[in-house]
Amino acid sequence: MRSTARRGLVIATTLTLLLTSAACGADDDPGAGAAVPGVTDTEIVVGTHMPLTGPASAGYSKIAPATKAYFDYVNANGGVHGRKLTYKIVDDGYNPATTQQVVRQLVLQDKVFAILNGLGTPTHTGVLDFLHTNRVPDLFVASGSRNWDQPDRYPNTFGFNPDYTVEGKILANHVKSALPGRKVCFLGQDDDFGRDALAGVEKVLGADGVAARQTYVTSNTNVAPQIGAFKAAGCEVVILATVPGFTALSVGTAARLDFKPQWVVSNVGADLPTLSRQLGDAAGLLEGLIGLNYLPMQGDSDDPWIQLFTKVNAEHNGGAEFDGNTVYGMAVGYLFVQVLQAAGKDLTRESLVEAVRKGGYQGPGVAPLRFSATDHSGYGGGRLSRVEGGEQRYFGPTYETDEADGPVNEYATPPVPPPANGVPSA
């Protein structure tokens, strides 16, 4: 009996060791036999967090629906490698605490393949470590913070917008050359958005070249103290690193205080249709506003990208009012489809990230995309615009620069036209 028991114990132990060994082998290869989250033979599911409500919803609430409309257009034309794109859009109200909740839901419950174009510097910063830990591709963040360009720390995160220091340098370069001798002041959001933009401005104008600096927080819509301080300081040019609602608040408040500076505004808060909706009958106050953009101007009906996006908007976005946010959302969608095509039919999170790192993408942007293994920052420049006669138009050349101390140079390469059917090929 004891011999039989010993033989049974040996057999049981051997089976246990074999099972343990097999389990360890599976752990050594995390991808062995594992399904790719959000990917089936017929579908790719990605998600985003957006301010559909709250202080940043003006204009920005239109971005994700425009991206979805472009995906629906691609789906109607056969999808990507035979798969249809599903875009889960959740509202975070531009509240960082809410962002953390909804992104965890998208990743852990909805099992999305990637997070695409999550919007906001203060909001998205709070989910970087979570997405990194869970190895979720974090593509084309809707913000110009330099946080997204940390390939060693966050290898799966990539920006889209020109970073705010690059933008600040280009705007300040225009002020220095076209408005010499004017007293320059700066208003920025009280986070990396405002701080990075100010760093760029001061790289060109110097710290002494900014006569007064003010900040705002999105929870307080009274900017009269800041604008009043600019008036008292005799500011002639005010550079704004503001979301659209606070651009409109600044311009409207200045008018009430009989303060009429030259406004020079970040691309984040310079879209004319959005600002006009905010100001209503006072939209004429925007005349002369200088902005920066890196995508086709929404009112340029001769541009082939605007023609494509207008068609997509009519067919798949319910004919929503067409503005710079619509263009932005569809440009993000186009780039994401390019990357999916490059990643191939055997799609994994790793192949998607590697496809972005390889770079070489061209599309509607007037400035270069800078993706590489060592640069995750997105667009590297932009072109200045001016509001004249109630219309927003480009003027002058496109510029590119870096976030360090490099010069602001002209960029002469024109954007490529869209493919005939509006869908990038593999």
GROMACS .gro file of C-alpha atoms in nm:
model
  426
    1MET     CA    1   0.000   0.000   0.000
    2ARG     CA    2   0.281   0.238   0.089
    3SER     CA    3   0.454   0.158  -0.244
    4THR     CA    4   0.132   0.230  -0.436
    5ALA     CA    5   0.088   0.556  -0.246
    6ARG     CA    6   0.447   0.655  -0.325
    7ARG     CA    7   0.395   0.580  -0.695
    8GLY     CA    8   0.080   0.792  -0.691
    9LEU     CA    9   0.266   1.075  -0.523
   10VAL     CA   10   0.545   1.059  -0.783
   11ILE     CA   11   0.291   1.068  -1.069
   12ALA     CA   12   0.100   1.358  -0.913
   13THR     CA   13   0.423   1.550  -0.852
   14THR     CA   14   0.541   1.491  -1.208
   15LEU     CA   15   0.209   1.615  -1.348
   16THR     CA   16   0.227   1.921  -1.125
   17LEU     CA   17   0.580   2.000  -1.246
   18LEU     CA   18   0.478   1.953  -1.609
   19LEU     CA   19   0.178   2.184  -1.567
   20THR     CA   20   0.389   2.440  -1.381
   21SER     CA   21   0.653   2.426  -1.653
   22ALA     CA   22   0.389   2.477  -1.921
   23ALA     CA   23   0.243   2.770  -1.728
   24CYS     CA   24   0.588   2.928  -1.688
   25GLY     CA   25   0.647   2.888  -2.060
   26ALA     CA   26   0.324   3.076  -2.128
   27ASP     CA   27   0.431   3.354  -1.889
   28ASP     CA   28   0.767   3.382  -2.063
   29ASP     CA   29   0.578   3.459  -2.386
   30PRO     CA   30   0.291   3.692  -2.292
   31GLY     CA   31   0.160   3.689  -2.646
   32ALA     CA   32   0.147   3.312  -2.678
   33GLY     CA   33  -0.204   3.221  -2.776
   34ALA     CA   34  -0.339   3.549  -2.638
   35ALA     CA   35  -0.597   3.748  -2.827
   36VAL     CA   36  -0.510   4.109  -2.910
   37PRO     CA   37  -0.739   4.338  -2.706
   38GLY     CA   38  -0.990   4.518  -2.925
   39VAL     CA   39  -0.902   4.327  -3.242
   40THR     CA   40  -1.102   4.053  -3.412
   41ASP     CA   41  -1.106   3.927  -3.769
   42THR     CA   42  -1.373   4.185  -3.851
   43GLU     CA   43  -1.325   4.479  -3.611
   44ILE     CA   44  -1.075   4.714  -3.445
   45VAL     CA   45  -1.203   4.895  -3.134
   46VAL     CA   46  -1.027   5.208  -3.014
   47GLY     CA   47  -1.131   5.465  -2.755
   48THR     CA   48  -1.082   5.824  -2.651
   49HIS     CA   49  -1.156   6.071  -2.372
   50MET     CA   50  -1.295   6.406  -2.483
   51PRO     CA   51  -1.450   6.715  -2.321
   52LEU     CA   52  -1.798   6.674  -2.465
   53THR     CA   53  -1.913   6.895  -2.178
   54GLY     CA   54  -1.738   7.138  -1.944
   55PRO     CA   55  -1.503   7.436  -1.984
   56ALA     CA   56  -1.317   7.303  -2.288
   57SER     CA   57  -1.616   7.164  -2.478
   58ALA     CA   58  -1.654   7.470  -2.703
   59GLY     CA   59  -1.532   7.344  -3.038
   60TYR     CA   60  -1.347   7.046  -2.893
   61SER     CA   61  -1.666   6.843  -2.855
   62LYS     CA   62  -1.672   6.826  -3.237
   63ILE     CA   63  -1.333   6.657  -3.276
   64ALA     CA   64  -1.412   6.294  -3.193
   65PRO     CA   65  -1.738   6.285  -3.392
   66ALA     CA   66  -1.538   6.407  -3.693
   67THR     CA   67  -1.281   6.131  -3.643
   68LYS     CA   68  -1.561   5.877  -3.615
   69ALA     CA   69  -1.716   6.015  -3.934
   70TYR     CA   70  -1.388   5.955  -4.118
   71PHE     CA   71  -1.373   5.601  -3.978
   72ASP     CA   72  -1.730   5.542  -4.097
   73TYR     CA   73  -1.621   5.664  -4.440
   74VAL     CA   74  -1.330   5.417  -4.438
   75ASN     CA   75  -1.564   5.139  -4.322
   76ALA     CA   76  -1.797   5.216  -4.614
   77ASN     CA   77  -1.496   5.172  -4.842
   78GLY     CA   78  -1.394   4.830  -4.711
   79GLY     CA   79  -1.226   4.911  -4.379
   80VAL     CA   80  -0.860   4.841  -4.304
   81HIS     CA   81  -0.733   4.496  -4.404
   82GLY     CA   82  -1.095   4.384  -4.402
   83ARG     CA   83  -1.166   4.513  -4.050
   84LYS     CA   84  -1.417   4.783  -3.958
   85LEU     CA   85  -1.319   5.060  -3.715
   86THR     CA   86  -1.523   5.121  -3.399
   87TYR     CA   87  -1.454   5.438  -3.199
   88LYS     CA   88  -1.567   5.455  -2.836
   89ILE     CA   89  -1.595   5.821  -2.730
   90VAL     CA   90  -1.636   5.901  -2.360
   91ASP     CA   91  -1.687   6.239  -2.195
   92ASP     CA   92  -1.441   6.346  -1.924
   93GLY     CA   93  -1.561   6.707  -1.894
   94TYR     CA   94  -1.195   6.820  -1.903
   95ASN     CA   95  -1.170   6.695  -1.544
   96PRO     CA   96  -0.850   6.497  -1.472
   97ALA     CA   97  -1.017   6.280  -1.207
   98THR     CA   98  -1.292   6.184  -1.451
   99THR     CA   99  -1.034   6.116  -1.721
  100GLN     CA  100  -0.869   5.855  -1.502
  101GLN     CA  101  -1.202   5.683  -1.442
  102VAL     CA  102  -1.313   5.669  -1.804
  103VAL     CA  103  -0.974   5.564  -1.941
  104ARG     CA  104  -0.959   5.277  -1.693
  105GLN     CA  105  -1.305   5.175  -1.812
  106LEU     CA  106  -1.199   5.186  -2.176
  107VAL     CA  107  -0.890   4.975  -2.112
  108LEU     CA  108  -1.002   4.730  -1.844
  109GLN     CA  109  -1.372   4.685  -1.928
  110ASP     CA  110  -1.412   4.778  -2.293
  111LYS     CA  111  -1.073   4.624  -2.381
  112VAL     CA  112  -0.992   4.882  -2.647
  113PHE     CA  113  -0.696   4.820  -2.875
  114ALA     CA  114  -0.558   5.173  -2.829
  115ILE     CA  115  -0.637   5.516  -2.693
  116LEU     CA  116  -0.655   5.765  -2.978
  117ASN     CA  117  -0.638   6.144  -2.952
  118GLY     CA  118  -0.725   6.178  -2.584
  119LEU     CA  119  -0.763   6.552  -2.532
  120GLY     CA  120  -0.603   6.784  -2.283
  121THR     CA  121  -0.275   6.853  -2.107
  122PRO     CA  122  -0.399   6.831  -1.745
  123THR     CA  123  -0.635   6.544  -1.824
  124HIS     CA  124  -0.412   6.315  -2.028
  125THR     CA  125  -0.105   6.365  -1.811
  126GLY     CA  126  -0.285   6.176  -1.534
  127VAL     CA  127  -0.327   5.858  -1.741
  128LEU     CA  128   0.021   5.828  -1.891
  129ASP     CA  129   0.153   5.588  -1.629
  130PHE     CA  130  -0.162   5.374  -1.636
  131LEU     CA  131  -0.147   5.337  -2.014
  132HIS     CA  132   0.225   5.264  -2.002
  133THR     CA  133   0.183   4.997  -1.734
  134ASN     CA  134  -0.090   4.828  -1.938
  135ARG     CA  135   0.110   4.858  -2.263
  136VAL     CA  136  -0.173   5.036  -2.440
  137PRO     CA  137  -0.081   5.232  -2.756
  138ASP     CA  138  -0.146   5.597  -2.676
  139LEU     CA  139  -0.154   5.771  -3.009
  140PHE     CA  140  -0.178   6.131  -3.126
  141VAL     CA  141  -0.264   6.301  -2.798
  142ALA     CA  142  -0.473   6.613  -2.858
  143SER     CA  143  -0.235   6.853  -2.686
  144GLY     CA  144   0.103   7.006  -2.758
  145SER     CA  145   0.255   6.923  -2.421
  146ARG     CA  146   0.612   6.798  -2.431
  147ASN     CA  147   0.502   6.519  -2.195
  148TRP     CA  148   0.406   6.305  -2.495
  149ASP     CA  149   0.759   6.317  -2.637
  150GLN     CA  150   0.936   6.091  -2.386
  151PRO     CA  151   1.024   5.778  -2.587
  152ASP     CA  152   1.231   5.621  -2.309
  153ARG     CA  153   0.974   5.674  -2.034
  154TYR     CA  154   0.654   5.639  -2.240
  155PRO     CA  155   0.749   5.437  -2.551
  156ASN     CA  156   0.385   5.386  -2.657
  157THR     CA  157   0.277   5.753  -2.638
  158PHE     CA  158   0.290   5.991  -2.937
  159GLY     CA  159   0.172   6.349  -2.982
  160PHE     CA  160  -0.003   6.511  -3.277
  161ASN     CA  161  -0.018   6.890  -3.231
  162PRO     CA  162   0.301   7.095  -3.261
  163ASP     CA  163   0.438   7.115  -2.911
  164TYR     CA  164   0.360   7.439  -2.734
  165THR     CA  165   0.723   7.550  -2.715
  166VAL     CA  166   0.760   7.512  -3.092
  167GLU     CA  167   0.441   7.708  -3.138
  168GLY     CA  168   0.546   7.978  -2.890
  169LYS     CA  169   0.872   8.026  -3.079
  170ILE     CA  170   0.694   8.068  -3.414
  171LEU     CA  171   0.439   8.314  -3.273
  172ALA     CA  172   0.711   8.513  -3.097
  173ASN     CA  173   0.923   8.513  -3.412
  174HIS     CA  174   0.635   8.685  -3.592
  175VAL     CA  175   0.594   8.940  -3.313
  176LYS     CA  176   0.967   9.013  -3.316
  177SER     CA  177   0.984   9.063  -3.694
  178ALA     CA  178   0.644   9.219  -3.772
  179LEU     CA  179   0.571   9.410  -3.451
  180PRO     CA  180   0.911   9.529  -3.330
  181GLY     CA  181   0.926   9.755  -3.029
  182ARG     CA  182   0.573   9.672  -2.908
  183LYS     CA  183   0.517   9.590  -2.543
  184VAL     CA  184   0.436   9.218  -2.533
  185CYS     CA  185   0.235   9.039  -2.262
  186PHE     CA  186   0.134   8.676  -2.214
  187LEU     CA  187  -0.172   8.493  -2.078
  188GLY     CA  188  -0.154   8.116  -2.044
  189GLN     CA  189  -0.339   7.825  -1.891
  190ASP     CA  190  -0.195   7.737  -1.549
  191ASP     CA  191  -0.043   7.404  -1.651
  192ASP     CA  192   0.210   7.267  -1.900
  193PHE     CA  193   0.013   7.424  -2.185
  194GLY     CA  194   0.078   7.776  -2.060
  195ARG     CA  195   0.426   7.707  -1.922
  196ASP     CA  196   0.557   7.537  -2.237
  197ALA     CA  197   0.414   7.810  -2.460
  198LEU     CA  198   0.574   8.083  -2.248
  199ALA     CA  199   0.907   7.899  -2.262
  200GLY     CA  200   0.891   7.915  -2.643
  201VAL     CA  201   0.800   8.284  -2.643
  202GLU     CA  202   1.089   8.366  -2.411
  203LYS     CA  203   1.337   8.166  -2.621
  204VAL     CA  204   1.277   8.418  -2.899
  205LEU     CA  205   1.193   8.741  -2.714
  206GLY     CA  206   1.396   8.678  -2.400
  207ALA     CA  207   1.258   8.693  -2.046
  208ASP     CA  208   1.284   9.072  -2.056
  209GLY     CA  209   1.084   9.077  -2.379
  210VAL     CA  210   0.762   8.983  -2.198
  211ALA     CA  211   0.640   9.283  -1.998
  212ALA     CA  212   0.366   9.104  -1.801
  213ARG     CA  213   0.261   8.743  -1.749
  214GLN     CA  214  -0.073   8.616  -1.627
  215THR     CA  215  -0.233   8.272  -1.590
  216TYR     CA  216  -0.590   8.141  -1.566
  217VAL     CA  217  -0.756   7.822  -1.444
  218THR     CA  218  -1.047   7.672  -1.633
  219SER     CA  219  -1.263   7.660  -1.320
  220ASN     CA  220  -1.271   8.043  -1.298
  221THR     CA  221  -1.423   8.224  -1.594
  222ASN     CA  222  -1.346   8.574  -1.464
  223VAL     CA  223  -1.037   8.697  -1.648
  224ALA     CA  224  -1.100   9.066  -1.577
  225PRO     CA  225  -0.810   9.084  -1.325
  226GLN     CA  226  -0.564   8.946  -1.581
  227ILE     CA  227  -0.685   9.163  -1.869
  228GLY     CA  228  -0.700   9.468  -1.640
  229ALA     CA  229  -0.337   9.408  -1.543
  230PHE     CA  230  -0.239   9.400  -1.910
  231LYS     CA  231  -0.415   9.729  -1.975
  232ALA     CA  232  -0.248   9.889  -1.673
  233ALA     CA  233   0.091   9.766  -1.796
  234GLY     CA  234   0.038   9.927  -2.137
  235CYS     CA  235   0.053   9.599  -2.328
  236GLU     CA  236   0.028   9.640  -2.705
  237VAL     CA  237   0.053   9.273  -2.804
  238VAL     CA  238  -0.102   8.990  -2.602
  239ILE     CA  239   0.002   8.633  -2.677
  240LEU     CA  240  -0.262   8.382  -2.564
  241ALA     CA  241  -0.207   8.016  -2.476
  242THR     CA  242  -0.577   7.958  -2.420
  243VAL     CA  243  -0.853   7.709  -2.500
  244PRO     CA  244  -1.128   7.862  -2.720
  245GLY     CA  245  -1.361   7.959  -2.435
  246PHE     CA  246  -1.085   8.159  -2.269
  247THR     CA  247  -0.974   8.319  -2.594
  248ALA     CA  248  -1.329   8.448  -2.633
  249LEU     CA  249  -1.345   8.554  -2.268
  250SER     CA  250  -1.018   8.744  -2.302
  251VAL     CA  251  -1.122   8.926  -2.618
  252GLY     CA  252  -1.468   9.007  -2.484
  253THR     CA  253  -1.337   9.125  -2.147
  254ALA     CA  254  -1.077   9.346  -2.315
  255ALA     CA  255  -1.350   9.514  -2.520
  256ARG     CA  256  -1.548   9.591  -2.205
  257LEU     CA  257  -1.235   9.745  -2.055
  258ASP     CA  258  -1.167   9.945  -2.374
  259PHE     CA  259  -0.839   9.760  -2.419
  260LYS     CA  260  -0.742   9.689  -2.781
  261PRO     CA  261  -0.414   9.499  -2.815
  262GLN     CA  262  -0.298   9.291  -3.108
  263TRP     CA  263  -0.405   8.935  -3.023
  264VAL     CA  264  -0.163   8.653  -3.113
  265VAL     CA  265  -0.319   8.316  -3.030
  266SER     CA  266  -0.212   7.952  -3.001
  267ASN     CA  267  -0.367   7.716  -3.256
  268VAL     CA  268  -0.543   7.556  -2.959
  269GLY     CA  269  -0.771   7.857  -2.919
  270ALA     CA  270  -0.767   8.036  -3.253
  271ASP     CA  271  -1.036   7.864  -3.464
  272LEU     CA  272  -1.252   8.146  -3.603
  273PRO     CA  273  -1.588   7.962  -3.633
  274THR     CA  274  -1.558   7.837  -3.275
  275LEU     CA  275  -1.468   8.181  -3.140
  276SER     CA  276  -1.743   8.348  -3.342
  277ARG     CA  277  -2.002   8.116  -3.190
  278GLN     CA  278  -1.872   8.204  -2.845
  279LEU     CA  279  -1.879   8.580  -2.904
  280GLY     CA  280  -2.202   8.595  -3.102
  281ASP     CA  281  -2.283   8.951  -3.207
  282ALA     CA  282  -1.941   9.061  -3.083
  283ALA     CA  283  -1.751   8.835  -3.327
  284GLY     CA  284  -1.625   9.146  -3.506
  285LEU     CA  285  -1.381   9.187  -3.216
  286LEU     CA  286  -1.180   8.904  -3.371
  287GLU     CA  287  -1.081   9.115  -3.672
  288GLY     CA  288  -0.703   9.119  -3.706
  289LEU     CA  289  -0.645   8.821  -3.474
  290ILE     CA  290  -0.323   8.635  -3.555
  291GLY     CA  291  -0.324   8.259  -3.510
  292LEU     CA  292  -0.125   7.953  -3.610
  293ASN     CA  293  -0.235   7.632  -3.778
  294TYR     CA  294  -0.073   7.328  -3.935
  295LEU     CA  295  -0.373   7.176  -4.118
  296PRO     CA  296  -0.576   7.300  -4.416
  297MET     CA  297  -0.780   7.610  -4.336
  298GLN     CA  298  -1.146   7.517  -4.294
  299GLY     CA  299  -1.271   7.782  -4.536
  300ASP     CA  300  -1.038   7.697  -4.826
  301SER     CA  301  -1.284   7.526  -5.059
  302ASP     CA  302  -1.014   7.486  -5.327
  303ASP     CA  303  -0.799   7.266  -5.105
  304PRO     CA  304  -0.844   6.896  -5.199
  305TRP     CA  305  -0.832   6.787  -4.833
  306ILE     CA  306  -1.108   7.030  -4.742
  307GLN     CA  307  -1.309   6.896  -5.034
  308LEU     CA  308  -1.261   6.539  -4.907
  309PHE     CA  309  -1.342   6.624  -4.545
  310THR     CA  310  -1.645   6.829  -4.647
  311LYS     CA  311  -1.777   6.526  -4.836
  312VAL     CA  312  -1.714   6.298  -4.537
  313ASN     CA  313  -1.882   6.551  -4.307
  314ALA     CA  314  -2.193   6.559  -4.524
  315GLU     CA  315  -2.216   6.181  -4.567
  316HIS     CA  316  -2.116   6.056  -4.221
  317ASN     CA  317  -2.128   6.345  -3.972
  318GLY     CA  318  -2.484   6.459  -4.027
  319GLY     CA  319  -2.369   6.772  -4.208
  320ALA     CA  320  -2.243   6.924  -3.881
  321GLU     CA  321  -2.109   7.278  -3.895
  322PHE     CA  322  -1.767   7.253  -4.057
  323ASP     CA  323  -1.477   7.421  -3.877
  324GLY     CA  324  -1.114   7.370  -3.778
  325ASN     CA  325  -1.211   7.111  -3.517
  326THR     CA  326  -1.377   6.905  -3.790
  327VAL     CA  327  -1.063   6.924  -4.002
  328TYR     CA  328  -0.851   6.830  -3.702
  329GLY     CA  329  -1.063   6.527  -3.613
  330MET     CA  330  -1.059   6.393  -3.968
  331ALA     CA  331  -0.684   6.453  -4.004
  332VAL     CA  332  -0.629   6.243  -3.691
  333GLY     CA  333  -0.850   5.970  -3.837
  334TYR     CA  334  -0.661   5.973  -4.166
  335LEU     CA  335  -0.324   5.942  -3.991
  336PHE     CA  336  -0.448   5.657  -3.772
  337VAL     CA  337  -0.569   5.466  -4.079
  338GLN     CA  338  -0.228   5.521  -4.242
  339VAL     CA  339  -0.060   5.371  -3.938
  340LEU     CA  340  -0.301   5.076  -3.928
  341GLN     CA  341  -0.229   5.004  -4.294
  342ALA     CA  342   0.145   5.014  -4.226
  343ALA     CA  343   0.110   4.785  -3.923
  344GLY     CA  344  -0.024   4.509  -4.147
  345LYS     CA  345  -0.302   4.254  -4.133
  346ASP     CA  346  -0.146   4.060  -3.842
  347LEU     CA  347  -0.221   4.350  -3.612
  348THR     CA  348  -0.077   4.371  -3.260
  349ARG     CA  349  -0.021   4.658  -3.023
  350GLU     CA  350   0.352   4.619  -3.081
  351SER     CA  351   0.320   4.633  -3.460
  352LEU     CA  352   0.106   4.946  -3.433
  353VAL     CA  353   0.360   5.130  -3.218
  354GLU     CA  354   0.645   5.017  -3.442
  355ALA     CA  355   0.457   5.150  -3.746
  356VAL     CA  356   0.438   5.497  -3.588
  357ARG     CA  357   0.805   5.486  -3.490
  358LYS     CA  358   0.906   5.420  -3.849
  359GLY     CA  359   0.759   5.757  -3.948
  360GLY     CA  360   0.752   5.892  -4.303
  361TYR     CA  361   0.383   5.984  -4.296
  362GLN     CA  362   0.241   6.262  -4.511
  363GLY     CA  363  -0.113   6.390  -4.525
  364PRO     CA  364  -0.309   6.713  -4.498
  365GLY     CA  365  -0.061   6.893  -4.269
  366VAL     CA  366   0.135   7.192  -4.398
  367ALA     CA  367   0.418   7.118  -4.152
  368PRO     CA  368   0.630   6.801  -4.118
  369LEU     CA  369   0.536   6.506  -3.899
  370ARG     CA  370   0.842   6.414  -3.694
  371PHE     CA  371   0.771   6.059  -3.574
  372SER     CA  372   1.076   5.839  -3.525
  373ALA     CA  373   1.224   5.606  -3.266
  374THR     CA  374   1.361   5.909  -3.080
  375ASP     CA  375   1.094   6.172  -3.152
  376HIS     CA  376   0.730   6.121  -3.052
  377SER     CA  377   0.623   6.485  -3.077
  378GLY     CA  378   0.404   6.499  -3.390
  379TYR     CA  379   0.390   6.804  -3.614
  380GLY     CA  380   0.701   7.023  -3.608
  381GLY     CA  381   0.574   7.364  -3.709
  382GLY     CA  382   0.289   7.565  -3.854
  383ARG     CA  383   0.175   7.861  -4.059
  384LEU     CA  384   0.037   8.195  -3.943
  385SER     CA  385  -0.320   8.303  -4.011
  386ARG     CA  386  -0.504   8.634  -3.984
  387VAL     CA  387  -0.873   8.720  -3.954
  388GLU     CA  388  -0.963   8.969  -4.226
  389GLY     CA  389  -1.312   9.065  -4.335
  390GLY     CA  390  -1.458   8.798  -4.111
  391GLU     CA  391  -1.252   8.520  -4.272
  392GLN     CA  392  -0.946   8.335  -4.145
  393ARG     CA  393  -0.669   8.303  -4.403
  394TYR     CA  394  -0.310   8.188  -4.407
  395PHE     CA  395  -0.033   8.436  -4.483
  396GLY     CA  396   0.341   8.400  -4.526
  397PRO     CA  397   0.540   8.076  -4.530
  398THR     CA  398   0.517   7.768  -4.312
  399TYR     CA  399   0.775   7.755  -4.034
  400GLU     CA  400   0.941   7.472  -3.845
  401THR     CA  401   1.163   7.470  -3.539
  402ASP     CA  402   1.249   7.262  -3.234
  403GLU     CA  403   1.163   7.292  -2.867
  404ALA     CA  404   1.522   7.380  -2.781
  405ASP     CA  405   1.724   7.678  -2.903
  406GLY     CA  406   1.722   7.605  -3.276
  407PRO     CA  407   1.623   7.876  -3.524
  408VAL     CA  408   1.276   7.927  -3.670
  409ASN     CA  409   1.314   7.827  -4.036
  410GLU     CA  410   1.088   7.832  -4.338
  411TYR     CA  411   0.952   7.491  -4.445
  412ALA     CA  412   0.893   7.473  -4.819
  413THR     CA  413   0.762   7.118  -4.878
  414PRO     CA  414   0.394   7.135  -4.982
  415PRO     CA  415   0.136   6.891  -4.845
  416VAL     CA  416   0.054   6.591  -5.061
  417PRO     CA  417  -0.295   6.555  -5.215
  418PRO     CA  418  -0.529   6.290  -5.076
  419PRO     CA  419  -0.565   5.956  -5.256
  420ALA     CA  420  -0.840   5.940  -5.516
  421ASN     CA  421  -1.082   5.751  -5.292
  422GLY     CA  422  -0.981   5.939  -4.976
  423VAL     CA  423  -0.848   5.627  -4.801
  424PRO     CA  424  -0.474   5.566  -4.756
  425SER     CA  425  -0.347   5.239  -4.900
  426ALA     CA  426  -0.113   4.989  -4.740
   0.00000   0.00000   0.00000
